XYZ file of N, CA and C in Angstrom:
354
model
N 0.846 -1.185 0.000
C 0.000 0.000 0.000
C 0.880 1.231 0.000
N 0.474 2.206 -0.769
C 1.300 3.395 -0.902
C 0.790 4.535 -0.032
N 1.677 5.435 0.287
C 1.296 6.652 0.986
C 0.728 7.585 -0.064
N -0.360 8.256 0.252
C -1.005 9.151 -0.713
C -0.067 10.279 -1.117
N -0.020 10.553 -2.420
C 0.709 11.723 -2.896
C -0.107 12.951 -2.511
N 0.519 14.112 -2.576
C -0.191 15.360 -2.256
C -1.423 15.465 -3.157
N -2.572 15.655 -2.579
C -3.813 15.698 -3.341
C -4.826 16.616 -2.683
N -5.785 16.947 -3.456
C -6.969 17.599 -2.921
C -7.953 16.483 -2.564
N -9.109 16.859 -2.080
C -10.145 15.874 -1.771
C -10.614 15.233 -3.080
N -10.695 13.913 -3.072
C -11.182 13.193 -4.256
C -12.636 12.811 -4.060
N -13.461 13.147 -5.052
C -14.858 12.736 -5.043
C -14.931 11.348 -5.671
N -15.467 10.393 -4.913
C -15.505 9.005 -5.372
C -16.884 8.400 -5.102
N -17.090 7.223 -5.691
C -18.292 6.434 -5.439
C -17.936 5.303 -4.483
N -18.951 4.655 -3.975
C -18.782 3.606 -2.974
C -17.819 2.510 -3.425
N -17.943 2.043 -4.673
C -17.066 0.973 -5.145
C -15.614 1.437 -5.227
N -15.382 2.706 -5.574
C -14.026 3.245 -5.605
C -13.439 3.334 -4.198
N -14.272 3.639 -3.218
C -13.803 3.731 -1.838
C -13.179 2.420 -1.398
N -13.837 1.321 -1.678
C -13.301 0.009 -1.294
C -11.920 -0.216 -1.914
N -11.792 0.119 -3.171
C -10.517 -0.054 -3.861
C -9.444 0.851 -3.242
N -9.768 2.114 -3.005
C -8.795 3.070 -2.470
C -8.342 2.706 -1.060
N -9.233 2.145 -0.254
C -8.839 1.784 1.108
C -7.812 0.654 1.110
N -7.755 -0.105 0.034
C -6.757 -1.166 -0.077
C -5.493 -0.702 -0.795
N -5.617 0.323 -1.620
C -4.453 0.834 -2.360
C -3.631 1.831 -1.539
N -4.263 2.507 -0.605
C -3.585 3.540 0.181
C -3.518 3.117 1.653
N -2.428 3.468 2.296
C -2.225 3.089 3.698
C -3.330 3.641 4.598
N -3.603 4.962 4.459
C -4.604 5.597 5.316
C -5.559 6.422 4.458
N -6.864 6.245 4.724
C -7.906 6.955 3.978
C -8.883 7.557 4.982
N -9.280 8.802 4.710
C -10.260 9.493 5.542
C -11.416 9.884 4.638
N -12.599 9.329 4.910
C -13.758 9.524 4.042
C -14.835 10.348 4.734
N -15.443 11.229 3.946
C -16.562 12.048 4.425
C -17.769 11.743 3.542
N -18.832 11.244 4.170
C -20.100 11.033 3.480
C -20.937 12.281 3.713
N -21.378 12.898 2.639
C -22.060 14.173 2.737
C -23.354 14.166 1.936
N -24.173 15.177 2.146
C -25.450 15.295 1.451
C -25.689 16.753 1.084
N -26.387 16.969 -0.007
C -26.636 18.335 -0.458
C -27.584 19.099 0.465
N -28.411 18.420 1.215
C -29.368 19.087 2.101
C -28.900 19.122 3.545
N -27.606 19.129 3.752
C -27.047 19.044 5.096
C -26.273 20.324 5.414
N -26.816 21.114 6.311
C -26.199 22.387 6.675
C -24.829 22.191 7.331
N -24.722 21.216 8.216
C -23.446 20.955 8.895
C -22.402 20.474 7.888
N -22.841 19.686 6.881
C -21.922 19.235 5.831
C -21.292 20.433 5.128
N -22.102 21.427 4.844
C -21.614 22.642 4.181
C -20.639 23.398 5.075
N -20.946 23.476 6.361
C -20.058 24.184 7.292
C -18.701 23.488 7.433
N -18.693 22.160 7.346
C -17.442 21.411 7.505
C -16.695 21.198 6.192
N -17.282 21.605 5.077
C -16.622 21.425 3.780
C -15.296 22.182 3.687
N -15.235 23.473 4.029
C -13.944 24.188 3.929
C -12.845 23.610 4.832
N -13.127 23.285 6.096
C -12.063 22.689 6.913
C -11.585 21.340 6.372
N -12.488 20.543 5.843
C -12.125 19.233 5.294
C -11.124 19.408 4.149
N -11.396 20.347 3.256
C -10.497 20.634 2.139
C -9.177 21.196 2.659
N -9.253 22.063 3.665
C -8.041 22.654 4.252
C -7.158 21.568 4.858
N -7.743 20.641 5.599
C -6.970 19.556 6.214
C -6.290 18.703 5.141
N -6.991 18.446 4.036
C -6.428 17.622 2.962
C -5.167 18.245 2.375
N -5.060 19.550 2.461
C -3.925 20.245 1.865
C -2.797 20.521 2.862
N -2.991 20.178 4.121
C -1.969 20.453 5.128
C -0.871 19.395 5.096
N 0.357 19.849 5.225
C 1.526 18.964 5.193
C 1.417 17.845 6.236
N 0.901 18.176 7.390
C 0.774 17.202 8.485
C -0.022 15.960 8.065
N -1.019 16.165 7.208
C -1.905 15.071 6.825
C -1.580 14.495 5.450
N -0.396 14.769 4.947
C 0.021 14.271 3.637
C -0.083 12.746 3.510
N 0.177 11.977 4.569
C 0.075 10.510 4.435
C -1.354 9.980 4.299
N -2.347 10.848 4.397
C -3.746 10.418 4.381
C -4.401 10.824 3.059
N -5.118 9.891 2.452
C -5.913 10.188 1.266
C -7.303 10.639 1.725
N -7.731 11.814 1.305
C -9.039 12.356 1.663
C -10.014 12.109 0.518
N -11.159 11.505 0.854
C -12.189 11.254 -0.155
C -13.541 11.735 0.361
N -14.385 12.115 -0.595
C -15.731 12.596 -0.265
C -16.713 11.789 -1.101
N -17.786 11.351 -0.457
C -18.809 10.561 -1.121
C -20.180 11.156 -0.865
N -21.058 10.999 -1.814
C -22.454 11.402 -1.656
C -23.138 10.301 -0.851
N -23.761 10.661 0.245
C -24.388 9.649 1.106
C -25.494 8.878 0.393
N -26.079 9.466 -0.654
C -27.130 8.763 -1.390
C -26.587 7.530 -2.112
N -25.272 7.463 -2.294
C -24.644 6.325 -2.970
C -24.374 5.160 -2.014
N -24.520 5.380 -0.710
C -24.218 4.351 0.277
C -25.422 4.189 1.201
N -26.092 3.038 1.191
C -27.318 2.852 1.977
C -27.139 3.094 3.479
N -26.027 2.660 4.049
C -25.807 2.836 5.486
C -25.642 4.313 5.812
N -24.778 5.002 5.062
C -24.551 6.433 5.300
C -25.834 7.236 5.057
N -26.585 6.869 4.045
C -27.834 7.578 3.737
C -28.813 7.479 4.909
N -28.970 6.284 5.454
C -29.894 6.088 6.582
C -29.440 6.888 7.807
N -28.158 6.836 8.110
C -27.634 7.563 9.267
C -27.825 9.063 9.093
N -27.525 9.566 7.899
C -27.634 11.008 7.669
C -29.082 11.478 7.692
N -30.012 10.634 7.294
C -31.427 11.002 7.354
C -31.884 11.150 8.803
N -31.295 10.355 9.685
C -31.673 10.403 11.098
C -31.004 11.553 11.845
N -29.741 11.836 11.524
C -28.976 12.798 12.320
C -28.659 14.105 11.603
N -28.734 14.146 10.285
C -28.447 15.319 9.466
C -27.081 15.933 9.815
N -26.062 15.109 9.719
C -24.679 15.543 9.931
C -23.796 14.639 9.087
N -22.640 15.128 8.669
C -21.768 14.284 7.861
C -21.239 13.088 8.646
N -21.002 12.031 7.923
C -20.547 10.765 8.471
C -19.106 10.572 8.031
N -18.183 10.440 8.975
C -16.761 10.312 8.680
C -16.281 8.909 9.020
N -15.373 8.396 8.169
C -14.833 7.060 8.381
C -13.328 7.106 8.124
N -12.563 6.495 9.031
C -11.116 6.394 8.823
C -10.749 4.928 8.601
N -9.800 4.721 7.671
C -9.342 3.387 7.306
C -7.823 3.339 7.357
N -7.290 2.189 7.713
C -5.851 1.949 7.623
C -5.649 0.521 7.125
N -4.831 0.379 6.110
C -4.543 -0.926 5.511
C -5.824 -1.669 5.125
N -6.808 -0.942 4.608
C -8.042 -1.559 4.156
C -9.029 -1.901 5.256
N -8.671 -1.597 6.508
C -9.559 -1.894 7.640
C -10.195 -0.626 8.171
N -11.460 -0.701 8.507
C -12.157 0.415 9.128
C -11.633 0.569 10.557
N -11.176 1.777 10.880
C -10.693 2.036 12.236
C -11.753 2.706 13.093
N -12.439 3.657 12.495
C -13.368 4.475 13.276
C -14.411 5.070 12.331
N -15.639 5.214 12.820
C -16.674 5.908 12.056
C -17.593 6.626 13.032
N -18.008 7.837 12.620
C -18.834 8.628 13.523
C -19.448 9.808 12.783
N -20.537 10.311 13.337
C -21.137 11.563 12.876
C -20.388 12.674 13.587
N -19.851 13.604 12.825
C -19.104 14.708 13.425
C -19.775 16.024 13.052
N -19.800 16.945 13.999
C -20.514 18.198 13.756
C -19.645 19.438 13.900
N -18.384 19.269 14.334
C -17.515 20.430 14.506
C -16.150 20.171 13.867
N -15.481 21.254 13.528
C -14.136 21.162 12.973
C -13.188 20.480 13.959
N -13.347 20.766 15.238
C -12.496 20.157 16.269
C -12.672 18.643 16.304
N -13.893 18.162 16.157
C -14.134 16.713 16.142
C -13.472 16.062 14.930
N -13.552 16.727 13.777
C -12.919 16.204 12.570
C -11.397 16.141 12.773
N -10.849 17.208 13.332
C -9.413 17.265 13.579
C -8.976 16.183 14.563
N -9.771 15.934 15.584
C -9.459 14.874 16.552
C -9.425 13.497 15.884
N -10.419 13.222 15.044
C -10.478 11.932 14.366
C -9.296 11.788 13.400
N -8.974 12.860 12.707
C -7.811 12.849 11.813
C -6.522 12.598 12.594
N -6.410 13.217 13.748
C -5.224 13.028 14.587
C -5.060 11.585 15.024
N -6.173 10.937 15.360
C -6.103 9.528 15.755
C -5.686 8.646 14.571
N -6.202 8.961 13.384
C -5.807 8.199 12.196
C -4.327 8.412 11.897
N -3.875 9.632 11.975
C -2.468 9.943 11.713
C -1.553 9.224 12.695
N -1.949 9.169 13.956
C -1.127 8.559 15.017
C -1.182 7.040 14.991
N -2.180 6.459 14.350
C -2.340 5.008 14.348
C -1.152 4.346 13.680
N -0.599 3.350 14.331
C 0.546 2.606 13.800
C 0.050 1.323 13.154
N 0.140 1.265 11.824
C -0.351 0.066 11.139
C 0.518 -1.156 11.405
N -0.070 -2.304 11.156
C 0.622 -3.578 11.315
C 1.621 -3.719 10.173
N 2.842 -4.104 10.487
C 3.875 -4.331 9.461
C 3.663 -5.694 8.829
N 3.985 -5.756 7.533
C 3.876 -7.050 6.874
C 5.204 -7.726 6.713
């Protein structure tokens, strides 16, 4: 698995997410919706984090929650973006986040996570 090259946020579909989580060491995904006010508020910080040197080892992806049945159901109930962190193709953490600080905390945990050596 490779470390992500410097990138902006990549817009992907659910099937691409599965592939990317296996191709890249660490992936941070945001499931969002067009009718979500909190999603809009967290959009600029998410893009900003993707461009920060500190988070260079992480691939940032954004998905439309309507493309994923689980994320769609959760977002309909809570109306907040759904974030998921992956390392070596494994889901590490998933949660509804509503503040920039919460997103930064989850990113920090993903960055600090020490993957299993092969």
